[in-house]
């Protein structure tokens, strides 16, 4: 499902315009991003949790030149599915 399909589905279920549904989706994604930027978790009961996982510095190999290089530490967003979501998918 693409973002535009998600917006269309939400508009149909909420009986609102696609423009309003788009604002809701964009506001939700922005709120999640801003919370993760602060280093905080976002928990949606029954659906799942968005969190940040920090990866340390590591040595990588450039596949083209086979040269070793140092990859700097970084933060990666992760999603952990909630119990209700897992149950729904595994029916």
mmCIF file of N, CA and C in Angstrom:
data_model
loop_
_atom_site.group_PDB
_atom_site.id
_atom_site.type_symbol
_atom_site.label_atom_id
_atom_site.label_comp_id
_atom_site.label_asym_id
_atom_site.label_seq_id
_atom_site.Cartn_x
_atom_site.Cartn_y
_atom_site.Cartn_z
ATOM 1 N N UNK A 1 0.847 -1.176 0.000
ATOM 2 C CA UNK A 1 0.000 0.000 0.000
ATOM 3 C C UNK A 1 0.890 1.234 0.000
ATOM 4 N N UNK A 2 0.624 2.134 -0.910
ATOM 5 C CA UNK A 2 1.385 3.378 -0.982
ATOM 6 C C UNK A 2 0.723 4.429 -0.087
ATOM 7 N N UNK A 3 1.421 5.544 0.081
ATOM 8 C CA UNK A 3 0.880 6.613 0.907
ATOM 9 C C UNK A 3 -0.432 7.142 0.327
ATOM 10 N N UNK A 4 -0.496 7.289 -0.976
ATOM 11 C CA UNK A 4 -1.732 7.799 -1.590
ATOM 12 C C UNK A 4 -2.879 6.800 -1.429
ATOM 13 N N UNK A 5 -2.590 5.509 -1.467
ATOM 14 C CA UNK A 5 -3.617 4.504 -1.231
ATOM 15 C C UNK A 5 -4.082 4.530 0.224
ATOM 16 N N UNK A 6 -3.146 4.771 1.136
ATOM 17 C CA UNK A 6 -3.481 4.888 2.549
ATOM 18 C C UNK A 6 -4.394 6.095 2.779
ATOM 19 N N UNK A 7 -4.071 7.204 2.138
ATOM 20 C CA UNK A 7 -4.888 8.415 2.252
ATOM 21 C C UNK A 7 -6.291 8.160 1.707
ATOM 22 N N UNK A 8 -6.398 7.504 0.555
ATOM 23 C CA UNK A 8 -7.708 7.192 -0.035
ATOM 24 C C UNK A 8 -8.518 6.274 0.878
ATOM 25 N N UNK A 9 -7.862 5.286 1.467
ATOM 26 C CA UNK A 9 -8.539 4.364 2.364
ATOM 27 C C UNK A 9 -9.045 5.083 3.618
ATOM 28 N N UNK A 10 -8.214 5.945 4.186
ATOM 29 C CA UNK A 10 -8.606 6.708 5.373
ATOM 30 C C UNK A 10 -9.766 7.649 5.051
ATOM 31 N N UNK A 11 -9.706 8.312 3.899
ATOM 32 C CA UNK A 11 -10.774 9.227 3.496
ATOM 33 C C UNK A 11 -12.102 8.488 3.370
ATOM 34 N N UNK A 12 -12.053 7.277 2.815
ATOM 35 C CA UNK A 12 -13.274 6.484 2.653
ATOM 36 C C UNK A 12 -13.827 6.038 4.002
ATOM 37 N N UNK A 13 -12.957 5.574 4.889
ATOM 38 C CA UNK A 13 -13.398 5.076 6.194
ATOM 39 C C UNK A 13 -13.890 6.196 7.114
ATOM 40 N N UNK A 14 -13.275 7.370 7.003
ATOM 41 C CA UNK A 14 -13.644 8.501 7.864
ATOM 42 C C UNK A 14 -14.716 9.373 7.221
ATOM 43 N N UNK A 15 -15.068 9.063 5.976
ATOM 44 C CA UNK A 15 -16.052 9.847 5.228
ATOM 45 C C UNK A 15 -15.645 11.328 5.177
ATOM 46 N N UNK A 16 -14.395 11.547 4.771
ATOM 47 C CA UNK A 16 -13.883 12.907 4.629
ATOM 48 C C UNK A 16 -13.168 13.016 3.284
ATOM 49 N N UNK A 17 -12.685 14.202 2.983
ATOM 50 C CA UNK A 17 -12.002 14.404 1.708
ATOM 51 C C UNK A 17 -10.589 13.839 1.772
ATOM 52 N N UNK A 18 -10.021 13.578 0.604
ATOM 53 C CA UNK A 18 -8.640 13.103 0.550
ATOM 54 C C UNK A 18 -7.683 14.161 1.089
ATOM 55 N N UNK A 19 -8.020 15.428 0.894
ATOM 56 C CA UNK A 19 -7.185 16.524 1.386
ATOM 57 C C UNK A 19 -7.113 16.494 2.918
ATOM 58 N N UNK A 20 -8.265 16.289 3.570
ATOM 59 C CA UNK A 20 -8.294 16.202 5.032
ATOM 60 C C UNK A 20 -7.550 14.958 5.520
ATOM 61 N N UNK A 21 -7.752 13.841 4.835
ATOM 62 C CA UNK A 21 -7.070 12.602 5.201
ATOM 63 C C UNK A 21 -5.561 12.756 5.042
ATOM 64 N N UNK A 22 -5.143 13.460 3.999
ATOM 65 C CA UNK A 22 -3.725 13.705 3.769
ATOM 66 C C UNK A 22 -3.126 14.527 4.912
ATOM 67 N N UNK A 23 -3.863 15.524 5.376
ATOM 68 C CA UNK A 23 -3.388 16.340 6.506
ATOM 69 C C UNK A 23 -3.229 15.500 7.763
ATOM 70 N N UNK A 24 -4.174 14.591 7.995
ATOM 71 C CA UNK A 24 -4.111 13.721 9.174
ATOM 72 C C UNK A 24 -2.896 12.802 9.099
ATOM 73 N N UNK A 25 -2.703 12.159 7.949
ATOM 74 C CA UNK A 25 -1.571 11.236 7.768
ATOM 75 C C UNK A 25 -0.247 11.984 7.925
ATOM 76 N N UNK A 26 -0.118 13.136 7.258
ATOM 77 C CA UNK A 26 1.123 13.905 7.331
ATOM 78 C C UNK A 26 1.400 14.394 8.747
ATOM 79 N N UNK A 27 0.365 14.821 9.461
ATOM 80 C CA UNK A 27 0.540 15.276 10.840
ATOM 81 C C UNK A 27 0.981 14.121 11.740
ATOM 82 N N UNK A 28 0.415 12.939 11.498
ATOM 83 C CA UNK A 28 0.795 11.764 12.287
ATOM 84 C C UNK A 28 2.255 11.404 12.060
ATOM 85 N N UNK A 29 2.666 11.348 10.792
ATOM 86 C CA UNK A 29 4.051 11.008 10.483
ATOM 87 C C UNK A 29 5.014 12.057 11.030
ATOM 88 N N UNK A 30 4.639 13.325 10.942
ATOM 89 C CA UNK A 30 5.487 14.405 11.460
ATOM 90 C C UNK A 30 5.638 14.288 12.974
ATOM 91 N N UNK A 31 4.547 13.997 13.664
ATOM 92 C CA UNK A 31 4.603 13.845 15.121
ATOM 93 C C UNK A 31 5.513 12.684 15.518
ATOM 94 N N UNK A 32 5.432 11.577 14.783
ATOM 95 C CA UNK A 32 6.304 10.431 15.068
ATOM 96 C C UNK A 32 7.759 10.805 14.829
ATOM 97 N N UNK A 33 8.049 11.467 13.707
ATOM 98 C CA UNK A 33 9.425 11.871 13.401
ATOM 99 C C UNK A 33 9.985 12.819 14.454
ATOM 100 N N UNK A 34 9.206 13.805 14.865
ATOM 101 C CA UNK A 34 9.672 14.777 15.848
ATOM 102 C C UNK A 34 9.953 14.120 17.193
ATOM 103 N N UNK A 35 9.113 13.175 17.577
ATOM 104 C CA UNK A 35 9.320 12.465 18.840
ATOM 105 C C UNK A 35 10.582 11.611 18.783
ATOM 106 N N UNK A 36 10.796 10.930 17.661
ATOM 107 C CA UNK A 36 12.009 10.111 17.512
ATOM 108 C C UNK A 36 13.259 10.987 17.478
ATOM 109 N N UNK A 37 13.169 12.175 16.875
ATOM 110 C CA UNK A 37 14.310 13.102 16.852
ATOM 111 C C UNK A 37 14.734 13.487 18.261
ATOM 112 N N UNK A 38 13.771 13.588 19.170
ATOM 113 C CA UNK A 38 14.060 13.928 20.563
ATOM 114 C C UNK A 38 14.675 12.745 21.313
ATOM 115 N N UNK A 39 14.684 11.561 20.685
ATOM 116 C CA UNK A 39 15.228 10.374 21.318
ATOM 117 C C UNK A 39 14.206 9.621 22.146
ATOM 118 N N UNK A 40 12.927 9.926 21.959
ATOM 119 C CA UNK A 40 11.868 9.279 22.725
ATOM 120 C C UNK A 40 11.182 8.209 21.882
ATOM 121 N N UNK A 41 10.521 7.273 22.566
ATOM 122 C CA UNK A 41 9.769 6.204 21.912
ATOM 123 C C UNK A 41 8.358 6.671 21.583
ATOM 124 N N UNK A 42 7.764 6.068 20.571
ATOM 125 C CA UNK A 42 6.359 6.274 20.251
ATOM 126 C C UNK A 42 5.670 4.921 20.355
ATOM 127 N N UNK A 43 4.776 4.787 21.326
ATOM 128 C CA UNK A 43 4.054 3.531 21.524
ATOM 129 C C UNK A 43 2.590 3.719 21.170
ATOM 130 N N UNK A 44 2.096 2.880 20.272
ATOM 131 C CA UNK A 44 0.685 2.872 19.906
ATOM 132 C C UNK A 44 0.150 1.530 20.390
ATOM 133 N N UNK A 45 -0.599 1.566 21.475
ATOM 134 C CA UNK A 45 -1.074 0.345 22.111
ATOM 135 C C UNK A 45 -1.811 -0.545 21.111
ATOM 136 N N UNK A 46 -1.388 -1.805 21.064
ATOM 137 C CA UNK A 46 -2.004 -2.774 20.172
ATOM 138 C C UNK A 46 -1.417 -2.784 18.772
ATOM 139 N N UNK A 47 -0.769 -1.699 18.368
ATOM 140 C CA UNK A 47 -0.206 -1.623 17.017
ATOM 141 C C UNK A 47 1.286 -1.873 17.031
ATOM 142 N N UNK A 48 2.027 -1.098 17.835
ATOM 143 C CA UNK A 48 3.469 -1.300 17.892
ATOM 144 C C UNK A 48 4.201 -0.111 18.474
ATOM 145 N N UNK A 49 5.521 -0.198 18.444
ATOM 146 C CA UNK A 49 6.380 0.825 19.021
ATOM 147 C C UNK A 49 7.442 1.240 18.022
ATOM 148 N N UNK A 50 7.610 2.542 17.861
ATOM 149 C CA UNK A 50 8.689 3.103 17.067
ATOM 150 C C UNK A 50 9.776 3.521 18.037
ATOM 151 N N UNK A 51 11.021 3.185 17.732
ATOM 152 C CA UNK A 51 12.123 3.490 18.634
ATOM 153 C C UNK A 51 13.374 3.786 17.810
ATOM 154 N N UNK A 52 14.414 4.253 18.484
ATOM 155 C CA UNK A 52 15.696 4.532 17.848
ATOM 156 C C UNK A 52 16.723 3.540 18.376
ATOM 157 N N UNK A 53 17.476 2.939 17.482
ATOM 158 C CA UNK A 53 18.560 2.035 17.864
ATOM 159 C C UNK A 53 19.869 2.659 17.396
ATOM 160 N N UNK A 54 20.807 2.782 18.310
ATOM 161 C CA UNK A 54 22.098 3.372 17.973
ATOM 162 C C UNK A 54 23.074 2.277 17.565
ATOM 163 N N UNK A 55 23.739 2.517 16.454
ATOM 164 C CA UNK A 55 24.763 1.585 15.973
ATOM 165 C C UNK A 55 26.113 2.236 16.153
ATOM 166 N N UNK A 56 27.054 1.475 16.620
ATOM 167 C CA UNK A 56 28.394 1.998 16.849
ATOM 168 C C UNK A 56 29.216 2.077 15.573
ATOM 169 N N UNK A 57 30.385 2.649 15.718
ATOM 170 C CA UNK A 57 31.315 2.753 14.594
ATOM 171 C C UNK A 57 31.772 1.350 14.205
ATOM 172 N N UNK A 58 31.925 1.123 12.908
ATOM 173 C CA UNK A 58 32.389 -0.192 12.471
ATOM 174 C C UNK A 58 33.240 -0.049 11.210
ATOM 175 N N UNK A 59 33.996 -1.085 10.929
ATOM 176 C CA UNK A 59 34.844 -1.098 9.743
ATOM 177 C C UNK A 59 34.075 -1.781 8.616
ATOM 178 N N UNK A 60 33.969 -1.099 7.492
ATOM 179 C CA UNK A 60 33.246 -1.604 6.321
ATOM 180 C C UNK A 60 34.234 -1.782 5.172
ATOM 181 N N UNK A 61 33.819 -2.515 4.171
ATOM 182 C CA UNK A 61 34.643 -2.698 2.975
ATOM 183 C C UNK A 61 33.880 -2.143 1.790
ATOM 184 N N UNK A 62 34.531 -1.271 1.044
ATOM 185 C CA UNK A 62 33.942 -0.726 -0.177
ATOM 186 C C UNK A 62 33.933 -1.850 -1.210
ATOM 187 N N UNK A 63 32.760 -2.292 -1.675
ATOM 188 C CA UNK A 63 32.709 -3.433 -2.591
ATOM 189 C C UNK A 63 33.365 -3.161 -3.942
ATOM 190 N N UNK A 64 33.431 -1.910 -4.325
ATOM 191 C CA UNK A 64 34.010 -1.580 -5.622
ATOM 192 C C UNK A 64 35.538 -1.616 -5.586
ATOM 193 N N UNK A 65 36.126 -1.020 -4.537
ATOM 194 C CA UNK A 65 37.590 -0.917 -4.462
ATOM 195 C C UNK A 65 38.209 -1.930 -3.503
ATOM 196 N N UNK A 66 37.367 -2.620 -2.736
ATOM 197 C CA UNK A 66 37.817 -3.576 -1.706
ATOM 198 C C UNK A 66 38.636 -2.889 -0.614
ATOM 199 N N UNK A 67 38.525 -1.578 -0.530
ATOM 200 C CA UNK A 67 39.258 -0.799 0.466
ATOM 201 C C UNK A 67 38.464 -0.771 1.773
ATOM 202 N N UNK A 68 39.167 -0.912 2.901
ATOM 203 C CA UNK A 68 38.515 -0.833 4.205
ATOM 204 C C UNK A 68 38.301 0.633 4.555
ATOM 205 N N UNK A 69 37.160 0.899 5.166
ATOM 206 C CA UNK A 69 36.857 2.254 5.595
ATOM 207 C C UNK A 69 36.054 2.199 6.885
ATOM 208 N N UNK A 70 36.046 3.304 7.610
ATOM 209 C CA UNK A 70 35.341 3.363 8.878
ATOM 210 C C UNK A 70 33.968 3.991 8.649
ATOM 211 N N UNK A 71 32.926 3.276 9.035
ATOM 212 C CA UNK A 71 31.565 3.809 8.966
ATOM 213 C C UNK A 71 31.266 4.442 10.324
ATOM 214 N N UNK A 72 30.872 5.703 10.342
ATOM 215 C CA UNK A 72 30.630 6.391 11.611
ATOM 216 C C UNK A 72 29.403 5.843 12.340
ATOM 217 N N UNK A 73 29.309 6.099 13.639
ATOM 218 C CA UNK A 73 28.123 5.656 14.368
ATOM 219 C C UNK A 73 26.880 6.371 13.839
ATOM 220 N N UNK A 74 25.741 5.712 13.942
ATOM 221 C CA UNK A 74 24.500 6.316 13.443
ATOM 222 C C UNK A 74 23.318 5.819 14.266
ATOM 223 N N UNK A 75 22.203 6.490 14.072
ATOM 224 C CA UNK A 75 20.960 6.109 14.734
ATOM 225 C C UNK A 75 19.994 5.633 13.657
ATOM 226 N N UNK A 76 19.314 4.514 13.915
ATOM 227 C CA UNK A 76 18.366 3.955 12.965
ATOM 228 C C UNK A 76 16.996 3.798 13.618
ATOM 229 N N UNK A 77 15.942 4.212 12.931
ATOM 230 C CA UNK A 77 14.607 3.984 13.479
ATOM 231 C C UNK A 77 14.227 2.515 13.328
ATOM 232 N N UNK A 78 13.539 1.986 14.314
ATOM 233 C CA UNK A 78 13.075 0.600 14.268
ATOM 234 C C UNK A 78 11.606 0.556 14.679
ATOM 235 N N UNK A 79 10.904 -0.463 14.202
ATOM 236 C CA UNK A 79 9.508 -0.659 14.563
ATOM 237 C C UNK A 79 9.349 -2.062 15.111
ATOM 238 N N UNK A 80 8.690 -2.161 16.270
ATOM 239 C CA UNK A 80 8.383 -3.453 16.872
ATOM 240 C C UNK A 80 6.866 -3.608 16.849
ATOM 241 N N UNK A 81 6.380 -4.627 16.170
ATOM 242 C CA UNK A 81 4.937 -4.860 16.061
ATOM 243 C C UNK A 81 4.358 -5.228 17.420
ATOM 244 N N UNK A 82 3.169 -4.718 17.695
ATOM 245 C CA UNK A 82 2.465 -5.023 18.936
ATOM 246 C C UNK A 82 1.751 -6.358 18.870
ATOM 247 N N UNK A 83 1.301 -6.804 20.013
ATOM 248 C CA UNK A 83 0.659 -8.111 20.120
ATOM 249 C C UNK A 83 -0.598 -8.213 19.259
ATOM 250 N N UNK A 84 -1.444 -7.171 19.285
ATOM 251 C CA UNK A 84 -2.685 -7.217 18.499
ATOM 252 C C UNK A 84 -2.400 -7.263 17.011
ATOM 253 N N UNK A 85 -1.408 -6.506 16.555
ATOM 254 C CA UNK A 85 -1.036 -6.515 15.130
ATOM 255 C C UNK A 85 -0.523 -7.889 14.721
ATOM 256 N N UNK A 86 0.302 -8.487 15.560
ATOM 257 C CA UNK A 86 0.818 -9.827 15.265
ATOM 258 C C UNK A 86 -0.299 -10.852 15.186
ATOM 259 N N UNK A 87 -1.246 -10.767 16.132
ATOM 260 C CA UNK A 87 -2.373 -11.705 16.117
ATOM 261 C C UNK A 87 -3.212 -11.557 14.860
ATOM 262 N N UNK A 88 -3.468 -10.309 14.445
ATOM 263 C CA UNK A 88 -4.276 -10.060 13.259
ATOM 264 C C UNK A 88 -3.603 -10.627 12.007
ATOM 265 N N UNK A 89 -2.319 -10.437 11.904
ATOM 266 C CA UNK A 89 -1.572 -10.896 10.729
ATOM 267 C C UNK A 89 -1.489 -12.419 10.691
ATOM 268 N N UNK A 90 -1.374 -13.049 11.845
ATOM 269 C CA UNK A 90 -1.181 -14.505 11.915
ATOM 270 C C UNK A 90 -2.472 -15.304 11.972
ATOM 271 N N UNK A 91 -3.614 -14.691 11.711
ATOM 272 C CA UNK A 91 -4.881 -15.438 11.730
ATOM 273 C C UNK A 91 -4.939 -16.380 10.569
#
